[in-house]
CSV table of C-alpha atoms in Angstrom, one decimal:
chain,number,residue,atom,x,y,z
A,1,UNK,CA,19.5,58.5,64.0
A,2,UNK,CA,21.1,61.6,62.4
A,3,UNK,CA,19.7,63.8,65.1
A,4,UNK,CA,21.2,61.6,67.8
A,5,UNK,CA,24.6,61.7,66.1
A,6,UNK,CA,24.4,65.5,65.8
A,7,UNK,CA,23.4,65.8,69.5
A,8,UNK,CA,26.2,63.6,70.5
A,9,UNK,CA,28.7,65.6,68.5
A,10,UNK,CA,27.4,68.9,70.0
A,11,UNK,CA,27.6,67.4,73.5
A,12,UNK,CA,31.2,66.3,72.9
A,13,UNK,CA,32.1,69.7,71.6
A,14,UNK,CA,30.5,71.4,74.6
A,15,UNK,CA,32.5,69.1,76.9
A,16,UNK,CA,35.7,69.8,75.1
A,17,UNK,CA,35.0,73.6,75.3
A,18,UNK,CA,34.3,73.4,79.0
A,19,UNK,CA,37.4,71.4,79.6
A,20,UNK,CA,39.5,74.0,77.8
A,21,UNK,CA,37.7,76.8,79.5
A,22,UNK,CA,37.8,75.8,83.1
A,23,UNK,CA,41.1,74.9,84.8
A,24,UNK,CA,41.8,74.1,88.4
A,25,UNK,CA,45.2,74.9,89.8
A,26,UNK,CA,46.5,73.6,93.2
A,27,UNK,CA,47.9,75.7,95.9
A,28,UNK,CA,51.5,75.1,94.7
A,29,UNK,CA,50.7,75.6,91.0
A,30,UNK,CA,50.6,78.8,88.9
A,31,UNK,CA,49.3,79.2,85.3
A,32,UNK,CA,51.2,81.3,82.8
A,33,UNK,CA,48.5,82.4,80.4
A,34,UNK,CA,49.2,83.4,76.8
A,35,UNK,CA,46.7,85.3,74.7
A,36,UNK,CA,47.1,84.9,70.9
A,37,UNK,CA,50.7,83.9,71.5
A,38,UNK,CA,51.6,86.8,73.7
A,39,UNK,CA,52.1,86.7,77.5
A,40,UNK,CA,49.0,87.9,79.3
A,41,UNK,CA,49.3,87.2,83.0
A,42,UNK,CA,50.0,84.6,85.7
A,43,UNK,CA,47.0,83.1,87.4
A,44,UNK,CA,46.2,80.8,90.2
A,45,UNK,CA,45.7,79.0,92.4
A,46,UNK,CA,42.0,78.0,92.2
A,47,UNK,CA,39.5,78.0,89.4
A,48,UNK,CA,40.8,79.6,86.2
A,49,UNK,CA,38.7,80.7,83.2
A,50,UNK,CA,40.2,80.7,79.8
A,51,UNK,CA,38.9,81.8,76.4
A,52,UNK,CA,39.1,78.7,74.2
A,53,UNK,CA,41.5,78.9,71.2
A,54,UNK,CA,42.4,82.5,72.1
A,55,UNK,CA,44.1,81.7,75.4
A,56,UNK,CA,46.5,78.9,76.4
A,57,UNK,CA,47.9,78.1,79.8
A,58,UNK,CA,51.2,76.5,80.9
A,59,UNK,CA,51.3,75.0,84.4
A,60,UNK,CA,54.3,75.8,86.7
A,61,UNK,CA,55.1,73.9,89.9
A,62,UNK,CA,56.4,76.2,92.7
A,63,UNK,CA,57.5,73.4,95.0
A,64,UNK,CA,61.2,72.8,95.8
A,65,UNK,CA,62.8,70.6,93.2
A,66,UNK,CA,65.5,68.1,94.3
A,67,UNK,CA,67.9,67.6,91.4
A,68,UNK,CA,70.5,64.9,91.5
A,69,UNK,CA,73.7,66.1,89.7
A,70,UNK,CA,75.4,63.0,88.1
A,71,UNK,CA,79.0,62.2,88.9
A,72,UNK,CA,81.4,64.6,87.2
A,73,UNK,CA,85.1,64.2,86.3
A,74,UNK,CA,86.9,67.0,88.1
A,75,UNK,CA,90.6,67.8,87.9
A,76,UNK,CA,91.6,69.7,91.0
A,77,UNK,CA,94.2,72.5,91.0
A,78,UNK,CA,96.9,70.1,92.2
A,79,UNK,CA,96.2,67.8,89.1
A,80,UNK,CA,94.2,65.1,90.9
A,81,UNK,CA,91.4,63.4,89.0
A,82,UNK,CA,88.3,62.7,91.1
A,83,UNK,CA,84.6,62.0,90.5
A,84,UNK,CA,82.2,64.2,92.3
A,85,UNK,CA,78.4,64.2,92.5
A,86,UNK,CA,76.0,66.5,94.3
A,87,UNK,CA,72.4,67.3,95.0
A,88,UNK,CA,70.7,70.6,94.1
A,89,UNK,CA,67.7,72.2,95.8
A,90,UNK,CA,65.8,75.0,93.9
A,91,UNK,CA,62.4,76.4,93.3
A,92,UNK,CA,60.6,78.7,90.8
A,93,UNK,CA,60.0,82.2,92.1
A,94,UNK,CA,58.9,83.8,88.9
A,95,UNK,CA,56.7,81.6,86.7
A,96,UNK,CA,56.7,84.0,83.8
A,97,UNK,CA,60.5,84.0,83.5
A,98,UNK,CA,60.8,80.3,84.0
A,99,UNK,CA,58.6,79.7,80.9
A,100,UNK,CA,59.5,82.6,78.7
A,101,UNK,CA,63.2,83.1,79.3
A,102,UNK,CA,64.3,79.4,79.0
A,103,UNK,CA,62.9,76.5,77.0
A,104,UNK,CA,63.2,73.8,79.7
A,105,UNK,CA,64.3,75.2,83.1
A,106,UNK,CA,64.7,71.8,84.6
A,107,UNK,CA,67.1,70.6,81.9
A,108,UNK,CA,68.9,74.0,81.8
A,109,UNK,CA,69.4,74.0,85.6
A,110,UNK,CA,70.8,70.5,85.5
A,111,UNK,CA,73.3,71.2,82.7
A,112,UNK,CA,74.3,74.5,84.4
A,113,UNK,CA,74.8,72.6,87.7
A,114,UNK,CA,77.1,70.1,86.1
A,115,UNK,CA,79.4,72.7,84.4
A,116,UNK,CA,79.4,74.9,87.5
A,117,UNK,CA,80.4,71.9,89.7
A,118,UNK,CA,83.4,71.2,87.5
A,119,UNK,CA,84.4,74.8,87.2
A,120,UNK,CA,84.2,75.7,90.9
A,121,UNK,CA,85.9,72.5,92.2
A,122,UNK,CA,88.6,72.7,89.6
A,123,UNK,CA,89.9,75.9,91.3
A,124,UNK,CA,90.6,74.1,94.6
A,125,UNK,CA,93.1,71.5,95.7
A,126,UNK,CA,92.2,68.0,96.8
A,127,UNK,CA,92.7,68.8,100.5
A,128,UNK,CA,90.2,71.7,100.3
A,129,UNK,CA,87.7,69.5,98.5
A,130,UNK,CA,87.9,66.9,101.2
A,131,UNK,CA,88.0,69.2,104.3
A,132,UNK,CA,86.0,72.3,103.3
A,133,UNK,CA,82.8,71.0,101.7
A,134,UNK,CA,80.6,73.5,103.5
A,135,UNK,CA,82.5,76.4,102.0
A,136,UNK,CA,82.5,74.8,98.5
A,137,UNK,CA,78.8,74.2,98.8
A,138,UNK,CA,78.2,77.9,99.4
A,139,UNK,CA,80.4,78.9,96.5
A,140,UNK,CA,78.6,76.6,94.1
A,141,UNK,CA,75.2,77.7,95.4
A,142,UNK,CA,76.1,81.4,94.9
A,143,UNK,CA,77.3,80.9,91.4
A,144,UNK,CA,74.2,78.9,90.4
A,145,UNK,CA,71.8,81.3,92.0
A,146,UNK,CA,73.3,84.3,90.2
A,147,UNK,CA,73.1,82.6,86.8
A,148,UNK,CA,69.6,81.2,87.3
A,149,UNK,CA,68.1,84.5,88.5
A,150,UNK,CA,67.3,85.5,84.9
A,151,UNK,CA,65.2,82.3,84.7
A,152,UNK,CA,63.1,83.2,87.8
A,153,UNK,CA,64.7,80.3,89.7
A,154,UNK,CA,66.1,80.4,93.3
A,155,UNK,CA,68.8,77.9,94.2
A,156,UNK,CA,68.4,77.4,97.9
A,157,UNK,CA,71.2,74.8,98.6
A,158,UNK,CA,73.8,72.6,97.0
A,159,UNK,CA,75.3,69.6,98.8
A,160,UNK,CA,78.4,67.7,97.6
A,161,UNK,CA,77.5,64.0,98.2
A,162,UNK,CA,80.5,61.9,97.2
A,163,UNK,CA,84.1,62.4,96.2
A,164,UNK,CA,85.5,59.2,94.7
A,165,UNK,CA,89.3,58.7,94.4
A,166,UNK,CA,91.2,55.9,92.7
A,167,UNK,CA,93.1,53.3,94.8
A,168,UNK,CA,96.5,54.8,94.3
A,169,UNK,CA,95.3,58.2,95.6
A,170,UNK,CA,93.6,56.6,98.6
A,171,UNK,CA,96.9,54.9,99.5
A,172,UNK,CA,98.8,58.1,99.1
A,173,UNK,CA,96.4,60.0,101.4
A,174,UNK,CA,96.6,57.2,104.0
A,175,UNK,CA,100.4,57.5,104.0
A,176,UNK,CA,100.2,61.3,104.2
A,177,UNK,CA,97.8,61.0,107.2
A,178,UNK,CA,100.2,58.5,108.9
A,179,UNK,CA,103.2,60.8,108.4
A,180,UNK,CA,101.2,63.7,109.8
A,181,UNK,CA,100.3,61.7,112.9
A,182,UNK,CA,104.0,60.7,113.4
A,183,UNK,CA,105.0,64.4,113.0
A,184,UNK,CA,102.5,65.5,115.6
A,185,UNK,CA,103.7,62.8,118.0
A,186,UNK,CA,107.3,63.9,117.6
A,187,UNK,CA,106.4,67.5,118.1
A,188,UNK,CA,104.4,66.7,121.3
A,189,UNK,CA,107.3,64.6,122.6
A,190,UNK,CA,109.8,67.4,121.9
A,191,UNK,CA,107.6,70.0,123.6
A,192,UNK,CA,107.4,67.7,126.6
A,193,UNK,CA,111.2,67.3,126.7
A,194,UNK,CA,111.6,71.1,126.5
A,195,UNK,CA,109.1,71.7,129.4
A,196,UNK,CA,110.9,69.0,131.5
A,197,UNK,CA,114.3,70.5,130.9
A,198,UNK,CA,113.0,74.0,131.8
A,199,UNK,CA,111.6,72.6,135.1
A,200,UNK,CA,114.9,70.8,135.8
A,201,UNK,CA,116.8,74.0,135.2
A,202,UNK,CA,114.6,75.9,137.6
A,203,UNK,CA,115.0,73.2,140.2
A,204,UNK,CA,118.8,73.2,139.8
A,205,UNK,CA,118.9,77.0,140.2
A,206,UNK,CA,116.7,76.8,143.3
A,207,UNK,CA,118.9,74.1,144.9
A,208,UNK,CA,122.0,76.0,144.0
A,209,UNK,CA,120.8,79.1,145.9
A,210,UNK,CA,119.9,77.0,149.0
A,211,UNK,CA,122.7,74.6,150.2
A,212,UNK,CA,120.5,73.2,152.9
A,213,UNK,CA,117.9,72.2,150.2
A,214,UNK,CA,120.7,70.5,148.3
A,215,UNK,CA,121.7,68.4,151.3
A,216,UNK,CA,118.1,67.5,152.0
A,217,UNK,CA,117.6,66.4,148.4
A,218,UNK,CA,120.8,64.4,148.8
A,219,UNK,CA,119.6,62.6,151.9
A,220,UNK,CA,116.2,61.8,150.2
A,221,UNK,CA,118.1,60.3,147.3
A,222,UNK,CA,120.2,58.2,149.7
A,223,UNK,CA,117.0,57.0,151.4
A,224,UNK,CA,115.6,55.9,148.0
A,225,UNK,CA,118.7,54.1,147.1
A,226,UNK,CA,118.9,52.3,150.4
A,227,UNK,CA,115.6,50.7,149.9
A,228,UNK,CA,117.1,48.5,147.1
A,229,UNK,CA,118.8,45.6,149.0
A,230,UNK,CA,119.8,43.6,145.9
A,231,UNK,CA,122.9,45.7,145.1
A,232,UNK,CA,125.8,47.3,146.7
A,233,UNK,CA,126.2,51.0,146.0
A,234,UNK,CA,129.3,53.1,146.6
A,235,UNK,CA,128.6,56.9,146.8
A,236,UNK,CA,130.8,59.9,147.7
A,237,UNK,CA,130.1,61.8,150.9
A,238,UNK,CA,129.9,65.5,150.3
A,239,UNK,CA,132.5,67.7,151.9
A,240,UNK,CA,129.8,70.1,153.0
A,241,UNK,CA,128.1,67.4,154.9
A,242,UNK,CA,131.4,66.4,156.7
A,243,UNK,CA,131.9,70.1,157.6
A,244,UNK,CA,128.5,70.2,159.0
A,245,UNK,CA,129.1,67.1,161.1
A,246,UNK,CA,132.4,68.5,162.3
A,247,UNK,CA,130.8,71.7,163.4
A,248,UNK,CA,128.2,69.8,165.3
A,249,UNK,CA,130.8,67.6,167.1
A,250,UNK,CA,133.0,70.6,168.0
A,251,UNK,CA,130.2,72.3,169.8
A,252,UNK,CA,130.2,71.7,173.6
């Protein structure tokens, strides 16, 4: 009985030693190996052999991490309070730095993303925040990437998802948009009036240089007026036309 217990204990010990000696890392994993507490090397993927007790390994996932940045209270440069949330895409490039240089790179990156989001967006006005998201995404991504480089992390992309405004600000923006549409309509109408007046001036100059054209235009106007039989119209007869008719009658 004692021998069976001893054999079972030895077998369990051997299994435990084998489990701590042989490790299998997937293609997207790397192992940061420490030997007697000091960094030794990065291993993987595949089968990894470790010296029990002497060596320890920390797994690091190299796949892209999608991190949701919770809504942040941001005060823009024009003193408008908004809530902004975003999504962050990053991955580990240097497993050694991600384990040695920072205690928890996931938590550290999340906290840094929140503070950077508030700091960068606070330098811009509300109109820029609503209309220039692509440029702001790039600005946030560059700031985060520069600060996380020491942790062996590459920030690939940052996307602002939602910008929440209070009801009073939404109504103010709607009024501003309506006023802008009215302004554009008035400008377009004024430009049309200007173009029409320029064309009329050109037509008047041309008719003034050609008396025959003026008379032809006058006759066309009379024809248009004569088509309306519901009213009686009195109009003057140009002296030039009378002179023309007198000249025609005086000819043999």
